């Protein structure tokens, strides 16, 4: 049955008050996510510590996250952030061999470059793939740098600055042909686009539940391809990363045989309640239906901006876009503030104001945003 987006929209109270185009920073809060957080409070008030329920919640998030990514639960570590997952993975890689290059792109969110640069102390060489003259990073640029000394290609799915989407299948083919592995930072895509780790054939993926997955801050995930797990032993660990959490053995590190070996300590329990509820909505609506709706609204936004003579910095080709439309402004902070005065919630990075779109947005949201942009055009327009 086709998703009823009008009915779904009513489950996000902020949408009655605001034109909310900020899911790429922080999603709108759904009624059931709020109820889940309240349920945590009720459990605490009425039962104190309910350890058994807490562990179940963590496992429910793992199972739901696996479904969203088309992975198995054993391939998913539930972490405190995307950065925590990246760090755990980094600490499992050996950079003392000839194959010590990590390739990142100039589209990366800082954390997916900084963490690899931090491994330089352990022998890693980090190489950045630069933008082309058109502001995009084509496969040719990756092909020039991925070589037999490359251990990992760590790339973003969608760029947090300008909304450009990389050609992940193309990058994966290049990397695998040279014996390198691929890590996908899908935080700016997952939940709004279908991210199928099997179809994309990536080896690792990270993200979190704060944005398009409709959850909250303080919880993320790391996907590790099943057959690689036993080959990778992180040198950061903790009791929740052990094969038997209850063993309480202080004489050795015995990592779990699953991706849980990339976890550390007590799970972020309240965040698990929220994340489970958010993921449930994503799975109920369906990632393909969500992607189709997001594409429809994003296209409308790009075309309407073109009509008012304010070209976006986001690539015009649909296959190079995700759920974000980034618009260059003479003063992006000022434009952001002006929009906020009209109850239009966006965000800004560098010279761009970002409209980030989810299935709960409507045509009216897009039209209100573009009408406001038209009003500010004379003062704040900037060509890309
Ligand atoms: C693409 C991308 N990667 C990573 C992060 C950082 O995630 P975390 O704060 O969970 O480490 C963000 C946060 O905005 C992001 O947009």
Short mmCIF file of C-alpha atoms and ligand atoms in Angstrom, two decimals:
data_model
loop_
_atom_site.label_atom_id
_atom_site.label_comp_id
_atom_site.label_asym_id
_atom_site.label_seq_id
_atom_site.Cartn_x
_atom_site.Cartn_y
_atom_site.Cartn_z
CA UNK A 1 0.00 0.00 0.00
CA UNK A 2 1.30 3.47 -0.90
CA UNK A 3 2.48 5.50 2.08
CA UNK A 4 0.08 8.20 3.26
CA UNK A 5 2.54 11.06 3.64
CA UNK A 6 -0.11 13.55 4.78
CA UNK A 7 -1.09 11.29 7.67
CA UNK A 8 2.54 10.58 8.53
CA UNK A 9 3.26 14.30 8.64
CA UNK A 10 0.76 14.75 11.45
CA UNK A 11 2.95 12.56 13.66
CA UNK A 12 5.63 15.26 13.82
CA UNK A 13 4.17 18.16 15.87
CA UNK A 14 6.90 20.68 14.98
CA UNK A 15 5.67 20.63 11.38
CA UNK A 16 2.48 22.44 12.43
CA UNK A 17 4.54 25.39 13.65
CA UNK A 18 7.61 25.44 11.47
CA UNK A 19 8.68 24.86 7.92
CA UNK A 20 11.20 22.31 9.06
CA UNK A 21 13.96 21.73 6.51
CA UNK A 22 16.67 20.69 8.93
CA UNK A 23 16.62 16.88 9.08
CA UNK A 24 20.24 16.78 7.94
CA UNK A 25 21.17 18.34 11.29
CA UNK A 26 18.47 17.00 13.59
CA UNK A 27 15.23 15.29 12.61
CA UNK A 28 11.76 16.43 13.62
CA UNK A 29 10.55 14.52 16.68
CA UNK A 30 7.82 11.93 16.04
CA UNK A 31 5.00 11.22 18.50
CA UNK A 32 6.16 7.62 18.99
CA UNK A 33 9.78 8.65 19.59
CA UNK A 34 8.60 10.98 22.33
CA UNK A 35 6.46 8.16 23.77
CA UNK A 36 9.49 5.85 23.71
CA UNK A 37 11.56 8.37 25.68
CA UNK A 38 8.68 8.70 28.14
CA UNK A 39 8.50 4.91 28.39
CA UNK A 40 12.14 4.91 29.46
CA UNK A 41 11.31 7.45 32.17
CA UNK A 42 8.35 5.33 33.30
CA UNK A 43 10.52 2.21 33.48
CA UNK A 44 13.06 4.13 35.57
CA UNK A 45 10.41 5.58 37.87
CA UNK A 46 8.41 2.42 38.31
CA UNK A 47 11.01 -0.32 38.13
CA UNK A 48 14.34 1.35 38.85
CA UNK A 49 16.94 -0.42 36.80
CA UNK A 50 15.45 -2.90 34.39
CA UNK A 51 18.59 -4.40 32.97
CA UNK A 52 16.83 -7.15 30.99
CA UNK A 53 14.65 -4.65 29.13
CA UNK A 54 17.64 -2.43 28.46
CA UNK A 55 19.61 -5.21 26.81
CA UNK A 56 16.56 -6.11 24.73
CA UNK A 57 16.29 -2.50 23.53
CA UNK A 58 19.89 -2.47 22.41
CA UNK A 59 19.31 -5.69 20.47
CA UNK A 60 16.10 -4.30 18.96
CA UNK A 61 18.03 -1.30 17.63
CA UNK A 62 20.70 -3.62 16.21
CA UNK A 63 18.06 -5.76 14.45
CA UNK A 64 16.20 -2.75 13.04
CA UNK A 65 19.40 -1.08 11.88
CA UNK A 66 20.42 -4.31 10.15
CA UNK A 67 17.08 -4.34 8.31
CA UNK A 68 17.48 -0.74 7.17
CA UNK A 69 20.95 -1.49 5.76
CA UNK A 70 20.04 -4.97 4.38
CA UNK A 71 22.69 -6.48 6.67
CA UNK A 72 22.44 -9.08 9.46
CA UNK A 73 22.33 -8.10 13.15
CA UNK A 74 25.72 -9.78 13.71
CA UNK A 75 27.24 -7.30 11.26
CA UNK A 76 26.08 -4.26 13.25
CA UNK A 77 27.77 -2.60 16.22
CA UNK A 78 25.65 -0.09 18.13
CA UNK A 79 27.91 2.78 19.12
CA UNK A 80 27.65 6.12 20.90
CA UNK A 81 28.27 8.09 17.66
CA UNK A 82 29.49 7.68 14.11
CA UNK A 83 32.90 8.86 15.36
CA UNK A 84 32.97 6.06 17.98
CA UNK A 85 32.37 3.46 15.25
CA UNK A 86 35.09 4.96 13.06
CA UNK A 87 37.55 4.98 15.94
CA UNK A 88 36.83 1.34 16.81
CA UNK A 89 37.36 0.33 13.19
CA UNK A 90 40.51 2.43 12.84
CA UNK A 91 41.97 0.75 15.93
CA UNK A 92 41.48 -2.65 14.29
CA UNK A 93 43.47 -1.78 11.15
CA UNK A 94 47.19 -2.38 10.77
CA UNK A 95 49.09 0.46 9.11
CA UNK A 96 52.58 -0.97 9.58
CA UNK A 97 52.41 -2.85 6.25
CA UNK A 98 53.10 -1.50 2.74
CA UNK A 99 49.33 -1.18 2.24
CA UNK A 100 48.97 1.78 4.59
CA UNK A 101 47.15 4.41 2.51
CA UNK A 102 43.73 5.72 3.51
CA UNK A 103 41.95 7.65 0.79
CA UNK A 104 39.38 10.24 1.85
CA UNK A 105 37.63 12.83 -0.30
CA UNK A 106 37.43 16.58 0.06
CA UNK A 107 33.67 16.11 0.64
CA UNK A 108 34.18 14.46 4.03
CA UNK A 109 32.56 15.47 7.28
CA UNK A 110 35.57 16.40 9.50
CA UNK A 111 35.36 13.33 11.71
CA UNK A 112 35.89 10.96 8.73
CA UNK A 113 39.16 12.71 7.92
CA UNK A 114 40.41 13.63 11.39
CA UNK A 115 40.16 10.05 12.69
CA UNK A 116 42.20 8.77 9.73
CA UNK A 117 44.77 11.55 10.19
CA UNK A 118 44.98 10.49 13.85
CA UNK A 119 46.18 7.09 12.58
CA UNK A 120 49.26 8.75 11.05
CA UNK A 121 50.91 8.13 14.42
CA UNK A 122 50.33 4.41 13.73
CA UNK A 123 51.76 4.50 10.20
CA UNK A 124 48.76 5.52 8.08
CA UNK A 125 49.20 7.81 5.07
CA UNK A 126 46.07 9.84 4.38
CA UNK A 127 45.46 11.06 0.84
CA UNK A 128 42.66 13.47 -0.10
CA UNK A 129 40.81 13.19 -3.41
CA UNK A 130 40.31 16.78 -4.59
CA UNK A 131 37.29 18.41 -6.22
CA UNK A 132 37.27 18.82 -9.99
CA UNK A 133 36.79 22.22 -11.69
CA UNK A 134 33.01 21.61 -11.67
CA UNK A 135 33.00 21.31 -7.85
CA UNK A 136 32.26 17.57 -8.03
CA UNK A 137 34.61 14.64 -7.38
CA UNK A 138 34.52 12.38 -10.41
CA UNK A 139 35.59 8.74 -10.52
CA UNK A 140 38.69 9.76 -12.52
CA UNK A 141 39.96 11.65 -9.49
CA UNK A 142 39.55 8.53 -7.34
CA UNK A 143 41.10 6.31 -10.03
CA UNK A 144 44.25 8.44 -10.05
CA UNK A 145 44.84 7.91 -6.30
CA UNK A 146 43.57 4.41 -5.41
CA UNK A 147 46.52 2.04 -5.85
CA UNK A 148 48.03 -1.20 -4.55
CA UNK A 149 49.16 0.56 -1.37
CA UNK A 150 45.61 1.62 -0.53
CA UNK A 151 44.13 -0.21 2.44
CA UNK A 152 40.92 1.78 2.81
CA UNK A 153 38.82 4.23 0.83
CA UNK A 154 36.74 6.10 3.43
CA UNK A 155 34.12 8.25 1.76
CA UNK A 156 30.94 10.10 2.50
CA UNK A 157 27.78 9.12 0.66
CA UNK A 158 26.38 12.66 0.56
CA UNK A 159 28.51 15.73 1.26
CA UNK A 160 27.40 17.69 4.34
CA UNK A 161 28.47 21.00 2.76
CA UNK A 162 26.81 20.95 -0.65
CA UNK A 163 24.59 17.84 -0.84
CA UNK A 164 26.63 16.19 -3.62
CA UNK A 165 26.32 12.40 -3.72
CA UNK A 166 29.37 10.37 -4.67
CA UNK A 167 29.31 7.49 -7.15
CA UNK A 168 29.68 4.79 -4.51
CA UNK A 169 29.33 1.71 -6.80
CA UNK A 170 32.00 3.21 -9.06
CA UNK A 171 34.33 3.92 -6.13
CA UNK A 172 33.78 0.41 -4.74
CA UNK A 173 34.70 -1.17 -8.11
CA UNK A 174 37.88 0.89 -8.30
CA UNK A 175 38.85 0.06 -4.72
CA UNK A 176 38.09 -3.65 -4.85
CA UNK A 177 39.99 -4.02 -8.15
CA UNK A 178 43.08 -2.78 -6.26
CA UNK A 179 42.44 -4.93 -3.17
CA UNK A 180 41.35 -1.98 -1.02
CA UNK A 181 38.30 -1.91 1.25
CA UNK A 182 35.61 0.75 1.32
CA UNK A 183 34.06 2.51 4.27
CA UNK A 184 30.88 4.46 3.60
CA UNK A 185 29.93 7.35 5.87
CA UNK A 186 26.23 7.31 5.07
CA UNK A 187 25.09 9.65 7.86
CA UNK A 188 23.78 12.27 5.37
CA UNK A 189 21.89 9.62 3.39
CA UNK A 190 20.61 6.74 5.51
CA UNK A 191 16.94 7.07 6.38
CA UNK A 192 16.28 9.44 3.46
CA UNK A 193 17.80 7.29 0.70
CA UNK A 194 17.90 3.52 0.43
CA UNK A 195 21.31 2.38 1.63
CA UNK A 196 21.74 -1.31 0.83
CA UNK A 197 25.21 -2.36 1.95
CA UNK A 198 24.99 -5.61 -0.04
CA UNK A 199 24.00 -3.94 -3.29
CA UNK A 200 26.58 -1.19 -2.80
CA UNK A 201 29.10 -3.90 -1.83
CA UNK A 202 30.79 -1.67 0.77
CA UNK A 203 32.90 -3.33 3.47
CA UNK A 204 32.06 -0.94 6.31
CA UNK A 205 29.46 1.74 6.92
CA UNK A 206 28.91 4.27 9.70
CA UNK A 207 26.17 6.68 10.63
CA UNK A 208 23.88 7.62 13.47
CA UNK A 209 20.26 8.02 14.49
CA UNK A 210 20.07 11.79 14.98
CA UNK A 211 19.20 12.82 11.44
CA UNK A 212 17.10 10.99 8.83
CA UNK A 213 16.72 7.88 11.04
CA UNK A 214 14.37 9.91 13.27
CA UNK A 215 15.99 9.02 16.61
CA UNK A 216 18.19 11.11 18.82
CA UNK A 217 21.78 12.10 19.57
CA UNK A 218 24.25 9.82 21.34
CA UNK A 219 23.68 6.66 19.31
CA UNK A 220 25.16 5.42 16.06
CA UNK A 221 26.14 2.28 14.20
CA UNK A 222 29.04 0.58 12.48
CA UNK A 223 28.39 -2.05 9.82
CA UNK A 224 31.19 -4.55 9.19
CA UNK A 225 30.92 -7.09 6.37
CA UNK A 226 30.42 -10.48 8.04
CA UNK A 227 33.43 -12.26 6.64
CA UNK A 228 35.80 -9.46 7.71
CA UNK A 229 34.81 -9.44 11.40
CA UNK A 230 37.09 -12.26 12.56
CA UNK A 231 40.04 -10.67 10.72
CA UNK A 232 39.70 -7.41 12.66
CA UNK A 233 40.44 -7.08 16.37
CA UNK A 234 40.05 -3.56 17.72
CA UNK A 235 42.62 -2.47 20.29
CA UNK A 236 39.98 -0.46 22.05
CA UNK A 237 37.48 -2.66 23.79
CA UNK A 238 35.33 -3.04 26.90
CA UNK A 239 33.02 -5.45 28.61
CA UNK A 240 30.19 -5.03 26.08
CA UNK A 241 32.63 -5.98 23.32
CA UNK A 242 33.43 -9.36 24.88
CA UNK A 243 32.13 -12.70 23.63
CA UNK A 244 30.48 -13.25 27.01
CA UNK A 245 29.46 -9.96 28.60
CA UNK A 246 28.56 -11.71 31.85
CA UNK A 247 31.94 -13.45 32.22
CA UNK A 248 33.51 -10.51 34.08
CA UNK A 249 36.90 -12.00 33.31
CA UNK A 250 39.72 -9.55 33.97
CA UNK A 251 42.53 -11.82 32.77
CA UNK A 252 42.05 -11.44 29.01
CA UNK A 253 40.33 -9.63 26.13
CA UNK A 254 38.00 -12.12 24.41
CA UNK A 255 36.21 -10.13 21.70
CA UNK A 256 32.78 -11.13 20.49
CA UNK A 257 32.72 -13.11 17.26
CA UNK A 258 30.20 -10.59 15.90
CA UNK A 259 30.45 -6.86 15.15
CA UNK A 260 29.72 -6.31 18.84
CA UNK A 261 33.52 -6.49 19.21
CA UNK A 262 33.51 -2.86 18.00
CA UNK A 263 31.38 -1.75 20.95
CA UNK A 264 32.74 -0.78 24.38
CA UNK A 265 30.66 -0.15 27.52
CA UNK A 266 27.06 0.17 28.74
CA UNK A 267 24.76 0.96 25.80
CA UNK A 268 23.19 4.43 25.55
CA UNK A 269 19.93 3.08 26.97
CA UNK A 270 17.56 6.04 26.67
CA UNK A 271 18.85 6.66 23.17
CA UNK A 272 18.10 3.04 22.30
CA UNK A 273 14.43 3.61 23.21
CA UNK A 274 14.29 6.63 20.90
CA UNK A 275 16.30 5.01 18.11
CA UNK A 276 14.14 1.90 18.08
CA UNK A 277 10.99 4.00 17.68
CA UNK A 278 12.56 6.10 14.92
CA UNK A 279 13.81 3.08 12.98
CA UNK A 280 10.38 1.50 13.27
CA UNK A 281 8.87 4.43 11.36
CA UNK A 282 11.53 4.21 8.66
CA UNK A 283 10.89 0.48 8.22
CA UNK A 284 7.11 0.89 8.22
CA UNK A 285 7.17 3.59 5.53
CA UNK A 286 9.90 1.73 3.62
CA UNK A 287 13.20 3.12 2.43
CA UNK A 288 12.30 2.92 -1.27
CA UNK A 289 9.07 4.88 -0.74
CA UNK A 290 10.94 7.42 1.37
CA UNK A 291 13.65 7.86 -1.25
CA UNK A 292 11.07 8.37 -4.01
CA UNK A 293 9.27 11.05 -1.95
CA UNK A 294 12.52 12.79 -0.99
CA UNK A 295 13.60 12.81 -4.65
CA UNK A 296 10.28 14.35 -5.69
CA UNK A 297 10.56 17.16 -3.14
CA UNK A 298 14.24 17.77 -3.77
CA UNK A 299 13.62 18.08 -7.50
CA UNK A 300 10.82 20.58 -6.85
CA UNK A 301 13.14 22.61 -4.64
CA UNK A 302 16.01 22.64 -7.17
CA UNK A 303 13.70 23.59 -10.06
CA UNK A 304 11.84 26.30 -8.12
CA UNK A 305 15.11 27.86 -7.03
CA UNK A 306 16.20 27.87 -10.67
CA UNK A 307 12.92 29.65 -11.54
CA UNK A 308 13.68 32.50 -9.12
CA UNK A 309 17.23 32.78 -10.49
CA UNK A 310 19.02 31.36 -7.47
CA UNK A 311 20.97 28.31 -8.62
CA UNK A 312 21.83 25.74 -5.93
CA UNK A 313 25.38 24.59 -5.22
CA UNK A 314 24.06 21.02 -5.19
CA UNK A 315 24.67 19.16 -8.48
CA UNK A 316 21.71 19.38 -10.89
CA UNK A 317 21.97 15.68 -11.92
CA UNK A 318 19.60 13.57 -9.83
CA UNK A 319 22.14 10.72 -9.47
CA UNK A 320 24.57 13.19 -7.88
CA UNK A 321 22.13 14.42 -5.25
CA UNK A 322 20.79 13.22 -1.90
CA UNK A 323 18.20 14.78 0.44
CA UNK A 324 19.99 18.14 0.69
CA UNK A 325 19.73 21.29 -1.39
CA UNK A 326 22.56 23.70 -0.58
CA UNK A 327 22.23 27.29 -1.73
CA UNK A 328 25.15 29.73 -1.87
CA UNK A 329 24.51 33.04 -0.10
CA UNK A 330 26.41 36.30 0.25
CA UNK A 331 26.05 35.87 4.01
CA UNK A 332 24.73 32.40 4.85
CA UNK A 333 24.41 33.08 8.60
CA UNK A 334 22.28 36.15 7.87
CA UNK A 335 20.10 34.29 5.38
CA UNK A 336 19.65 31.46 7.89
CA UNK A 337 18.56 34.00 10.54
CA UNK A 338 16.19 35.78 8.12
CA UNK A 339 14.55 32.46 7.23
CA UNK A 340 14.27 31.58 10.91
CA UNK A 341 12.37 34.85 11.50
CA UNK A 342 9.76 33.42 9.11
CA UNK A 343 9.73 30.10 11.00
CA UNK A 344 11.68 28.39 8.25
CA UNK A 345 14.29 26.15 9.86
CA UNK A 346 17.38 25.45 7.77
CA UNK A 347 21.08 25.27 8.64
CA UNK A 348 24.23 26.72 7.17
CA UNK A 349 27.75 25.51 6.47
CA UNK A 350 30.42 27.74 4.95
CA UNK A 351 28.77 29.90 2.28
CA UNK A 352 25.71 27.66 1.87
CA UNK A 353 22.31 27.57 3.48
CA UNK A 354 21.14 23.95 3.56
CA UNK A 355 17.55 22.80 3.10
CA UNK A 356 17.50 19.14 4.13
CA UNK A 357 14.38 17.28 3.16
CA UNK A 358 12.59 14.25 4.57
CA UNK A 359 9.42 12.34 3.65
CA UNK A 360 7.43 14.36 6.18
CA UNK A 361 8.02 17.58 4.28
CA UNK A 362 5.38 18.73 1.84
CA UNK A 363 5.16 20.68 -1.41
CA UNK A 364 3.93 23.61 0.72
CA UNK A 365 7.16 23.50 2.77
CA UNK A 366 9.24 23.73 -0.39
CA UNK A 367 7.09 26.52 -1.83
CA UNK A 368 7.24 28.52 1.43
CA UNK A 369 11.02 28.16 1.48
CA UNK A 370 11.47 29.24 -2.14
CA UNK A 371 9.06 32.18 -1.69
CA UNK A 372 11.15 33.35 1.28
CA UNK A 373 14.36 32.93 -0.73
CA UNK A 374 12.84 35.08 -3.47
CA UNK A 375 12.20 37.81 -0.92
CA UNK A 376 15.85 37.81 0.19
CA UNK A 377 17.32 37.41 -3.28
CA UNK A 378 18.26 41.03 -3.92
CA UNK A 379 20.18 41.31 -0.66
CA UNK A 380 21.74 37.87 -0.33
CA UNK A 381 21.96 36.11 -3.69
CA UNK A 382 25.31 34.59 -4.60
CA UNK A 383 26.07 32.65 -7.77
CA UNK A 384 27.51 29.12 -7.15
C1 LIG B 1 28.35 12.84 7.15
C2 LIG B 1 28.57 12.87 8.64
N1 LIG B 1 29.47 12.05 9.20
C3 LIG B 1 29.72 12.05 10.52
C4 LIG B 1 29.07 12.93 11.35
C5 LIG B 1 29.43 12.93 12.81
O1 LIG B 1 28.68 12.04 13.53
P1 LIG B 1 28.91 11.82 15.11
O2 LIG B 1 28.78 13.16 15.75
O3 LIG B 1 27.83 10.87 15.48
O4 LIG B 1 30.27 11.26 15.26
C6 LIG B 1 28.10 13.79 10.84
C7 LIG B 1 27.37 14.71 11.73
O5 LIG B 1 26.76 15.67 11.34
C8 LIG B 1 27.86 13.77 9.44
O6 LIG B 1 26.98 14.60 8.87
#
